[in-house]
Amino acid sequence: MVKLIINGQKVLRLKIITNTKVLSTSCLFLVSLNLFSSDPIAYLNTLGYEPAQKEIAYSKNGMVTTQHFLATSVGEKILNKGGNAYDASIAIAFTLAVVLPRAGNIGGGGFMVMYDKETEKPYSIDYREKAPAKSHQDMYLYDDGSFNKEKLSTFGYLSSGVPGTVAGLWEVHQKFGSLPWEDLIEDAIFYAENGFYITPYMEDILIRYNEKMSFFAETRNIFQADFPNFKNKKFFQKDLAKTLKIIAVEGKDGFYKGEIAEKIADDMKLNGGLISINDLNNYSPVWRDPIISTYRDNQIITMPPPSSGGVHIIQMLNILENYDLEELEHNSIEYINLLSEVMKYAYADRSKYLGDPDFYDVPVDKITSDHYSKKIFESIDIGSSKKSKDIHPGMFMDSESHETTHFSVADKNGNVVSSTYTLNSTFGSGVVIKGTGILMNNEMDDFSAAPGIPNQFGLLGAEANKISPGKRPLSSMSPTIVMKNNELFFTTGSPGGSRIISAVLQSILNIIDFEMNLEEATYAKRIHHQWQPDILEIELSIDDKIKSELEAMGYEIRIRRPLTCIQTIMYKNKIYSGYGDFRRPDAFASGNIND
Ligand code: DON
């Protein structure tokens, strides 16, 4: 056991890591890709962050990767205590709710995809938020039917869905947990009560979101009391510690019934929110059959609706399987052209056919069928670009016939957990429920407020994703496990709103088609096209010549700062490897797990 300082934070139980080789190999690798310069490194330098991850982490006995190194160390501690991947995931989720309050949560929801070694079966659980019973489809519209511009779906009490996180984690513990529930919340309580050092990255986020986090007094007193002097300060969440203690003793009822539920319902009522005590009492997560498919002899296990991610990742892989991608070369003009065209068709379908399967008959089989992908494949012409206005949802479908954080854990017995959960925007709705420390989500914005009205990620929706009481909003979160010959190959996932789907897709292609290692697959630049708006996004920079050739094909190109963050664990020759994405510099993978 060694002590390590990451971003000023003392972390126990992590291996000492050196920083020498990594950046230079990444530079060489990126230069050899010809499209991009070595600017991820320059990007990090200009921001003045030190990424927690310096090199690939390796271990025989398990691996943890999360968006905050303290949560990673808690996951390792649980595995070292003899806990399994499910126990570690629960402890990580509670810890992230404290140390990564912009996304980690108990006031939000998410999805978890699992591979259970004992039963040799994949599982997935949907612990997504639900629309409150008093919600209705016109709740974000003016009386004349036009969209209310006051940001009601993204900010404040009216933007929250009924949270699912605590119920989801409880359910996973009931089915697969091995250590006592309260042991899994201990570290989260410790960091909430005793505080933890604010990293430079968190400091920047707190400053950037000062306006949002100052509007409500309860939120301001917790998050902005030290504004703008966060440097070298500890961050305390005493009320949240009390709430977590109640959940540790009472289990899920500690959140959905009794004192905490009453505080949520009272605060909602007082401030025009809709979540009632009945909504909380009635919330339950759902075990769903994961979507399973093959891509070049690998088995892909991913999240079904109300995530759209799994469906469209499989749809896009089916189309791309018709090509020799290695031949096209990673991030070459032809490759970017092909990926963008494929993405346009998938996101167009998303806008019409995807929604909560408990409310809308989502044509999953059709969208993921070989027959349908073949038709889309036949319509794509490498060397040209179809305007988004000429692509419609379901164009080739037969007429009879839709701030987040990710963590992954694998244990020594071969159990694998891949989970993405969220408050939606950074710091969710900006509302902290009085006296509880619970930061609430703004997940209601993931519904389609009205046809033709894009949500905050520019996504369009229709009937399938309209607001309805008890319904879950459509999501892009795509926790995914890839197996090969009945063994884990890798597991991955990311935050990033609509960009999650394209980031997870590219992470799969980078590893399977381009045989990249984890560091390379993480550093490789990502592109994104979501049909509408008709824009091809490229991370950080693009070579002038490539830009003009793509523009000549008709693409409108926008350079974006990195907006996703993949957390991947790989398994090869009986060794796990892990890598935390530099795009959120506190991300960290580690596998210092004892025998
Ligand atoms: O479920 C979804 O698709 C969105 N609420 C995810 C939001 C997100 O990833 C924001 N993080 N960067």
XYZ file of C-alpha atoms and ligand atoms in Angstrom:
607
model
C 0.000 0.000 0.000
C 1.304 3.388 -0.901
C 0.170 6.943 -0.584
C -0.286 8.950 -3.703
C -1.094 12.592 -4.202
C -3.383 13.269 -7.155
C -4.344 16.870 -7.734
C -3.425 17.673 -4.163
C -5.499 14.790 -2.784
C -3.950 12.055 -0.710
C -5.223 8.712 -1.963
C -4.498 5.454 -0.226
C -4.294 2.048 -1.864
C -3.332 3.206 -5.337
C -0.186 2.240 -7.162
C 2.463 4.869 -7.738
C 2.355 5.722 -11.384
C 4.956 7.367 -13.502
C 4.395 9.856 -16.138
C 7.344 9.389 -18.444
C 6.463 7.259 -21.424
C 2.800 7.898 -21.929
C 2.538 11.298 -23.482
C 5.353 10.657 -25.910
C 3.811 7.421 -27.234
C 0.466 9.157 -27.553
C 2.067 11.948 -29.562
C 3.703 9.521 -31.938
C 0.477 7.632 -32.331
C -1.586 10.681 -33.111
C 0.911 11.998 -35.618
C 0.790 8.646 -37.398
C -2.964 9.041 -37.782
C -2.244 11.893 -40.198
C -5.543 13.637 -39.615
C -4.865 15.192 -36.274
C -1.909 16.881 -34.723
C -0.830 16.083 -31.188
C -3.143 18.701 -29.740
C -4.847 16.670 -27.005
C -1.609 17.207 -25.135
C -1.518 20.900 -26.021
C -5.142 21.123 -24.997
C -4.391 19.711 -21.564
C -1.434 22.026 -21.157
C -3.420 25.130 -21.990
C -6.069 24.229 -19.433
C -3.425 23.668 -16.809
C -4.871 20.336 -15.656
C -2.892 17.345 -14.621
C -4.777 14.250 -15.794
C -4.974 11.710 -12.993
C -4.382 8.896 -15.488
C -0.766 8.724 -16.611
C -0.569 5.257 -18.083
C -2.618 2.111 -18.578
C -3.409 0.362 -15.288
C -2.970 -3.441 -15.240
C -4.135 -6.101 -12.809
C -4.947 -9.808 -12.633
C -7.508 -9.438 -9.894
C -9.953 -6.810 -11.007
C -10.127 -3.268 -12.284
C -12.050 -0.090 -11.505
C -12.422 2.968 -13.683
C -14.440 6.045 -12.749
C -14.474 9.763 -13.398
C -12.936 10.557 -10.006
C -9.866 8.975 -8.472
C -11.402 8.963 -4.964
C -14.339 6.884 -6.227
C -11.859 4.573 -7.939
C -9.987 4.096 -4.652
C -13.272 3.267 -2.867
C -14.088 0.655 -5.545
C -10.657 -0.914 -5.071
C -11.106 -0.941 -1.315
C -14.385 -2.837 -1.635
C -12.831 -5.404 -4.002
C -9.908 -5.794 -1.606
C -12.338 -6.405 1.255
C -13.688 -9.384 -0.691
C -16.642 -7.565 -2.252
C -17.666 -8.365 -5.830
C -18.025 -6.032 -8.839
C -21.635 -5.258 -7.859
C -20.660 -4.232 -4.316
C -17.841 -2.068 -5.672
C -20.187 -0.434 -8.204
C -22.719 0.461 -5.523
C -19.981 1.978 -3.331
C -18.605 3.886 -6.343
C -22.019 5.268 -7.265
C -22.598 6.580 -3.726
C -19.063 8.037 -3.590
C -19.448 9.784 -6.946
C -22.637 11.385 -5.591
C -20.324 13.124 -3.100
C -16.998 13.683 -4.902
C -18.417 14.332 -8.398
C -21.577 16.272 -7.561
C -21.905 17.648 -11.104
C -22.973 14.186 -12.309
C -22.663 11.537 -9.615
C -25.927 11.475 -7.748
C -28.670 10.101 -5.608
C -31.093 12.664 -7.100
C -30.830 11.310 -10.668
C -30.934 7.990 -12.456
C -29.198 5.713 -14.909
C -28.584 2.299 -16.389
C -26.373 -0.637 -15.536
C -25.336 -3.489 -17.819
C -23.777 -6.515 -16.147
C -22.220 -9.863 -16.998
C -22.616 -12.295 -14.144
C -20.006 -15.033 -14.079
C -21.878 -17.418 -11.800
C -25.027 -17.577 -13.906
C -23.028 -16.900 -17.097
C -25.709 -14.405 -18.112
C -25.912 -10.749 -19.022
C -28.346 -8.476 -17.140
C -29.408 -4.876 -17.365
C -31.275 -2.659 -14.965
C -33.083 0.568 -15.805
C -33.060 2.995 -12.882
C -33.906 5.980 -15.038
C -36.011 8.822 -13.580
C -39.770 8.817 -14.239
C -42.071 11.709 -15.076
C -44.127 12.668 -11.982
C -47.832 11.733 -11.933
C -48.775 15.425 -12.290
C -46.644 15.947 -15.406
C -48.349 16.451 -18.761
C -47.307 16.737 -22.356
C -47.798 20.504 -22.595
C -46.018 21.411 -19.384
C -43.197 23.276 -21.153
C -45.456 25.075 -23.652
C -47.255 28.423 -23.502
C -51.047 28.347 -23.803
C -50.775 29.012 -27.544
C -48.760 25.794 -27.918
C -45.397 27.465 -28.529
C -42.329 26.436 -26.548
C -41.846 28.236 -23.243
C -38.419 29.903 -23.425
C -37.942 30.175 -19.657
C -35.844 26.999 -19.546
C -38.367 25.229 -17.328
C -37.265 21.834 -18.564
C -33.608 22.402 -17.757
C -33.525 24.513 -14.606
C -35.347 24.531 -11.299
C -37.978 22.369 -9.619
C -40.126 21.651 -12.683
C -37.234 20.049 -14.566
C -36.800 17.047 -12.258
C -38.014 13.525 -12.806
C -38.525 11.092 -9.912
C -34.996 9.896 -9.049
C -34.096 6.229 -9.584
C -30.494 5.874 -8.406
C -31.008 4.666 -4.810
C -33.706 2.165 -5.838
C -31.527 0.869 -8.692
C -28.473 0.358 -6.498
C -30.639 -1.287 -3.819
C -32.110 -3.707 -6.354
C -28.648 -4.675 -7.655
C -27.543 -5.245 -4.071
C -30.590 -7.444 -3.345
C -29.829 -9.636 -6.343
C -26.047 -9.750 -6.497
C -24.517 -7.968 -3.475
C -22.229 -9.869 -1.109
C -21.121 -7.282 1.474
C -23.571 -5.536 3.847
C -25.359 -2.544 2.260
C -24.189 -0.111 4.964
C -20.518 -1.008 4.330
C -20.961 0.220 0.754
C -22.061 3.708 1.825
C -19.448 4.219 4.537
C -16.855 5.973 2.343
C -19.414 8.244 0.700
C -20.540 9.343 4.164
C -16.904 9.884 5.163
C -16.183 12.197 2.217
C -19.475 14.091 2.643
C -18.908 14.626 6.358
C -15.144 15.211 6.451
C -14.827 16.879 3.077
C -12.351 16.282 0.273
C -9.995 18.609 -1.559
C -11.406 20.445 -4.563
C -9.304 19.572 -7.622
C -8.315 22.295 -10.137
C -10.845 20.807 -12.572
C -13.670 20.903 -10.010
C -12.626 24.447 -9.062
C -13.065 25.552 -12.680
C -16.476 23.882 -12.902
C -17.675 25.524 -9.675
C -16.570 28.928 -10.954
C -18.080 28.361 -14.394
C -21.426 27.328 -12.902
C -21.541 30.056 -10.250
C -24.673 31.656 -11.668
C -26.604 28.393 -11.860
C -25.442 27.266 -8.442
C -26.209 30.600 -6.758
C -29.843 30.995 -7.736
C -31.323 28.862 -4.951
C -30.085 29.688 -1.433
C -29.855 26.029 -0.380
C -27.640 25.252 -3.375
C -25.576 28.428 -2.992
C -24.809 27.749 0.689
C -23.344 24.358 -0.153
C -21.680 24.962 -3.504
C -20.780 28.617 -3.648
C -20.023 29.625 -0.045
C -16.324 29.948 -0.929
C -16.801 31.489 -4.393
C -14.445 32.311 -6.059
C -11.758 31.074 -3.690
C -11.928 27.303 -3.998
C -8.208 26.685 -4.376
C -6.823 24.243 -1.770
C -10.185 24.201 -0.012
C -12.081 21.176 1.186
C -15.672 20.641 0.074
C -18.137 19.562 2.797
C -21.707 18.260 2.395
C -22.992 17.765 5.956
C -26.674 17.437 5.047
C -25.868 14.910 2.353
C -23.878 12.924 4.939
C -26.993 12.806 7.158
C -29.155 11.667 4.236
C -26.648 8.957 3.304
C -26.594 7.747 6.920
C -30.380 7.305 6.798
C -30.103 5.383 3.500
C -27.310 3.233 4.997
C -29.573 2.194 7.878
C -32.965 2.027 6.146
C -32.000 0.949 2.620
C -34.052 2.243 -0.288
C -36.942 3.166 2.035
C -34.612 5.722 3.603
C -34.951 7.679 0.339
C -38.430 6.816 -0.999
C -40.353 6.802 2.300
C -40.231 8.688 5.607
C -38.282 11.827 6.472
C -36.275 12.261 3.249
C -39.219 11.542 0.925
C -41.322 14.044 2.888
C -38.602 16.694 2.608
C -38.412 16.176 -1.163
C -42.201 16.342 -1.599
C -42.544 19.399 0.713
C -39.775 21.339 -1.014
C -41.238 20.471 -4.427
C -44.703 21.653 -3.379
C -43.375 24.890 -1.917
C -41.479 25.744 -5.105
C -43.828 24.682 -7.903
C -42.265 21.245 -8.518
C -44.388 18.173 -9.266
C -42.751 15.263 -7.433
C -45.088 14.016 -4.700
C -44.749 11.529 -1.880
C -46.744 9.034 -3.989
C -44.345 9.424 -6.905
C -41.494 8.535 -4.553
C -43.336 5.649 -2.859
C -44.236 4.204 -6.248
C -40.860 4.397 -7.957
C -39.323 1.095 -8.958
C -36.423 0.215 -11.257
C -36.880 -2.381 -14.035
C -34.742 -5.373 -14.982
C -34.724 -5.416 -18.778
C -33.334 -7.886 -21.285
C -30.132 -6.367 -22.587
C -29.733 -6.009 -26.348
C -27.321 -8.638 -27.585
C -25.761 -8.720 -31.035
C -22.556 -9.712 -32.780
C -20.006 -7.563 -34.525
C -17.113 -9.320 -36.287
C -17.304 -12.358 -33.958
C -17.586 -10.278 -30.812
C -20.714 -10.336 -28.698
C -22.045 -6.868 -27.911
C -24.190 -6.586 -24.759
C -25.788 -3.198 -24.361
C -28.671 -1.202 -22.891
C -32.183 -1.506 -24.387
C -34.775 1.333 -24.428
C -35.464 3.717 -22.766
C -31.838 4.098 -23.772
C -31.495 4.770 -27.476
C -27.749 4.146 -27.254
C -27.764 0.352 -27.438
C -30.236 0.178 -30.339
C -28.349 2.681 -32.474
C -24.876 1.391 -31.659
C -25.995 -2.048 -32.883
C -27.704 -0.483 -35.926
C -24.524 1.417 -36.846
C -22.245 -1.595 -36.237
C -24.488 -3.663 -38.512
C -24.028 -1.141 -41.315
C -20.289 -0.737 -40.692
C -19.719 -4.505 -40.698
C -20.099 -4.304 -44.479
C -16.832 -2.361 -44.750
C -13.169 -3.100 -44.144
C -12.569 -0.146 -41.847
C -8.866 -0.809 -41.360
C -8.459 -0.466 -45.082
C -10.187 2.911 -44.967
C -7.749 4.036 -42.225
C -8.736 5.531 -38.913
C -9.999 9.111 -39.193
C -9.175 9.333 -42.910
C -11.476 11.460 -45.097
C -13.316 8.333 -46.245
C -13.698 7.043 -42.681
C -15.095 10.332 -41.365
C -17.388 10.530 -44.375
C -18.689 6.982 -43.795
C -19.192 7.370 -40.025
C -21.037 10.663 -40.465
C -23.419 9.212 -43.019
C -24.123 6.183 -40.829
C -24.696 8.414 -37.782
C -27.180 10.604 -39.699
C -29.442 7.620 -40.439
C -29.259 6.334 -36.853
C -30.018 9.699 -35.202
C -32.848 10.347 -37.674
C -34.467 7.055 -36.600
C -33.882 7.967 -32.954
C -35.951 11.123 -33.355
C -39.039 9.173 -34.347
C -38.975 5.599 -33.115
C -37.293 5.670 -29.702
C -38.956 6.186 -26.348
C -39.905 4.350 -23.155
C -40.864 0.770 -24.201
C -43.443 0.669 -21.372
C -45.375 3.408 -23.230
C -44.442 3.037 -26.876
C -43.811 0.055 -29.073
C -40.172 0.662 -30.035
C -39.279 -1.291 -33.201
C -35.955 -2.548 -31.786
C -35.844 -5.696 -33.930
C -36.463 -3.760 -37.109
C -33.895 -1.074 -36.450
C -31.251 -3.631 -35.491
C -32.045 -6.094 -38.308
C -29.488 -7.027 -40.958
C -32.092 -6.457 -43.621
C -32.598 -2.814 -42.628
C -28.880 -2.121 -42.215
C -28.244 -3.581 -45.659
C -30.684 -1.071 -47.181
C -28.975 1.840 -45.453
C -25.574 0.459 -46.500
C -26.716 0.354 -50.128
C -27.764 3.999 -50.013
C -24.425 5.289 -48.705
C -21.952 6.554 -51.262
C -18.469 7.108 -49.925
C -17.189 10.353 -51.476
C -20.458 12.204 -51.105
C -22.623 13.463 -48.296
C -26.402 13.398 -48.130
C -28.016 16.536 -46.733
C -29.856 15.837 -43.494
C -33.034 17.278 -44.957
C -32.949 14.447 -47.509
C -32.771 11.788 -44.803
C -35.947 10.862 -42.951
C -36.536 8.587 -39.998
C -37.249 5.031 -41.154
C -36.498 5.813 -44.812
C -35.754 2.193 -45.606
C -37.962 0.567 -43.024
C -40.625 -1.831 -44.342
C -43.986 -0.106 -44.228
C -45.661 -2.684 -41.940
C -43.721 -2.050 -39.456
C -37.037 4.772 -32.499
C -24.034 15.479 -16.812
C -23.564 12.183 -16.698
C -20.754 9.898 -15.612
C -19.724 6.372 -16.420
C -17.935 3.784 -14.329
C -16.844 0.230 -15.046
C -15.780 -2.514 -12.642
C -14.519 -6.067 -13.145
C -13.694 -8.438 -10.311
C -11.387 -11.442 -9.987
C -14.253 -13.860 -10.532
C -15.118 -12.385 -13.907
C -18.208 -10.343 -12.976
C -18.426 -7.154 -14.989
C -20.443 -3.978 -14.357
C -20.832 -1.091 -16.791
C -22.981 1.794 -15.540
C -23.799 5.280 -16.745
C -25.856 7.507 -14.448
C -26.669 11.170 -14.516
C -28.290 14.377 -13.308
C -28.570 15.278 -17.045
C -26.957 18.764 -17.205
C -23.942 19.647 -15.105
C -25.349 19.908 -11.540
C -28.789 18.859 -12.900
C -31.630 21.238 -12.099
C -29.482 23.366 -9.755
C -31.921 22.515 -6.949
C -30.755 21.069 -3.639
C -33.703 19.779 -1.613
C -33.816 21.766 1.618
C -32.041 20.066 4.511
C -31.021 16.937 2.571
C -28.013 17.887 0.434
C -29.711 16.073 -2.483
C -28.991 17.739 -5.819
C -31.892 17.020 -8.177
C -31.792 16.047 -11.844
C -33.219 17.972 -14.830
C -33.978 14.791 -16.754
C -37.422 16.031 -17.922
C -35.518 17.868 -20.707
C -34.734 14.478 -22.265
C -38.403 14.218 -23.230
C -39.517 15.850 -26.413
C -41.348 19.016 -25.244
C -43.010 19.374 -28.656
C -42.384 18.112 -32.189
C -39.615 20.121 -33.861
C -38.372 21.605 -30.565
C -34.827 20.367 -29.909
C -33.745 19.615 -26.344
C -30.508 20.964 -24.843
C -28.488 18.454 -26.899
C -30.199 19.569 -30.126
C -32.089 16.251 -30.262
C -35.520 16.094 -31.814
C -38.310 13.788 -30.744
C -41.882 12.894 -31.466
C -44.819 10.880 -30.164
C -42.572 8.059 -28.908
C -40.826 10.410 -26.477
C -43.564 12.839 -25.477
C -44.107 13.535 -21.764
C -46.533 11.253 -19.981
C -47.011 10.588 -16.236
C -44.866 7.659 -15.045
C -42.914 7.540 -18.314
C -39.137 7.482 -18.576
C -37.459 10.048 -20.865
C -35.430 8.705 -23.775
C -31.723 8.503 -23.086
C -28.470 8.233 -25.035
C -26.572 6.568 -22.201
C -24.941 3.424 -23.550
C -23.189 1.223 -20.983
C -21.798 -1.647 -23.061
C -19.951 -4.929 -22.520
C -18.133 -6.701 -25.377
C -17.417 -10.426 -25.004
C -15.262 -12.669 -27.164
C -15.297 -16.470 -26.918
C -17.440 -16.239 -23.770
C -14.912 -14.040 -21.974
C -14.877 -10.308 -21.366
C -13.072 -8.467 -24.165
C -13.832 -4.952 -22.920
C -16.484 -2.806 -21.297
C -17.048 0.854 -22.040
C -19.370 3.853 -21.691
C -19.326 7.647 -21.536
C -21.126 10.857 -20.566
C -21.810 13.495 -23.241
C -25.539 13.659 -23.992
C -26.257 12.924 -27.647
C -22.511 12.397 -28.237
C -22.464 9.334 -25.981
C -23.719 7.096 -28.775
C -21.071 8.182 -31.280
C -18.281 8.075 -28.637
C -19.131 4.548 -27.535
C -19.413 3.474 -31.171
C -15.937 4.843 -31.926
C -14.502 3.284 -28.802
C -15.789 -0.108 -30.052
C -14.406 0.460 -33.568
C -11.038 1.692 -32.250
C -10.545 -1.491 -30.251
C -12.057 -4.065 -32.615
C -11.260 -2.729 -36.082
C -8.123 -0.707 -35.432
C -6.757 -2.913 -32.635
C -5.848 0.091 -30.514
C -4.770 -0.336 -26.919
C -6.686 1.552 -24.245
C -4.494 4.594 -24.249
C -4.647 4.918 -28.019
C -8.373 4.292 -28.115
C -8.865 7.016 -25.507
C -6.620 9.621 -27.118
C -7.959 9.063 -30.635
C -10.095 12.017 -31.678
C -13.831 11.521 -31.959
C -16.224 12.814 -34.546
C -19.964 13.289 -34.190
C -22.957 13.796 -36.484
C -26.512 13.616 -35.170
C -28.466 14.229 -38.386
C -30.020 17.451 -37.040
C -28.447 19.945 -36.814
C -26.708 19.055 -40.091
C -23.202 19.580 -38.699
C -20.128 17.374 -38.600
C -18.341 17.886 -35.285
C -14.613 17.198 -34.976
C -12.712 17.301 -31.716
C -10.174 20.095 -31.266
C -8.768 20.542 -34.770
C -8.647 19.304 -38.331
C -6.037 19.446 -41.037
C -6.913 22.191 -43.575
C -6.719 19.905 -46.577
C -9.020 17.304 -45.043
C -11.406 20.057 -43.984
C -11.685 21.460 -47.484
C -12.227 18.022 -49.027
C -15.027 17.265 -46.565
C -16.543 20.721 -47.175
C -16.435 20.073 -50.884
C -18.636 17.013 -50.223
C -21.141 19.313 -48.538
C -20.307 18.909 -44.851
C -20.591 21.864 -42.531
C -17.767 21.319 -40.048
C -17.572 22.528 -36.486
C -14.529 22.121 -34.237
C -15.556 21.251 -30.684
C -13.722 20.914 -27.404
C -13.873 17.334 -26.066
C -17.310 16.593 -24.634
C -17.238 12.881 -23.888
C -15.222 10.749 -21.464
C -14.956 7.003 -22.001
C -14.107 4.681 -19.133
C -12.918 1.368 -20.519
C -11.703 -1.869 -18.983
C -10.156 -4.523 -21.212
C -9.318 -8.178 -20.526
C -6.543 -9.913 -22.440
C -4.333 -12.913 -21.573
C -6.003 -13.088 -18.132
C -4.979 -9.490 -17.309
C -7.332 -6.549 -16.870
C -6.286 -3.147 -18.131
C -8.061 0.155 -17.500
C -7.796 3.779 -18.587
C -9.528 6.954 -17.358
C -10.206 9.442 -20.158
C -8.059 12.624 -20.039
C -11.072 14.608 -21.269
C -12.234 14.829 -17.641
C -8.875 15.016 -15.940
C -9.895 13.551 -12.559
C -10.890 10.276 -14.259
C -8.805 7.360 -13.113
C -8.528 3.618 -13.621
C -6.685 1.450 -11.194
C -6.325 -2.225 -10.509
C -4.370 -2.465 -7.319
C -6.473 -5.371 -6.127
C -5.047 -7.967 -3.749
C -5.299 -11.721 -4.265
O -29.749 10.356 -20.722
C -29.214 11.117 -21.516
O -29.015 10.848 -22.679
C -28.717 12.481 -21.020
N -29.496 12.881 -19.866
C -27.260 12.385 -20.705
C -26.666 13.700 -20.245
C -25.198 13.741 -20.344
O -24.564 12.821 -20.780
C -24.541 15.011 -19.935
N -23.132 14.800 -19.742
N -22.175 15.191 -20.203
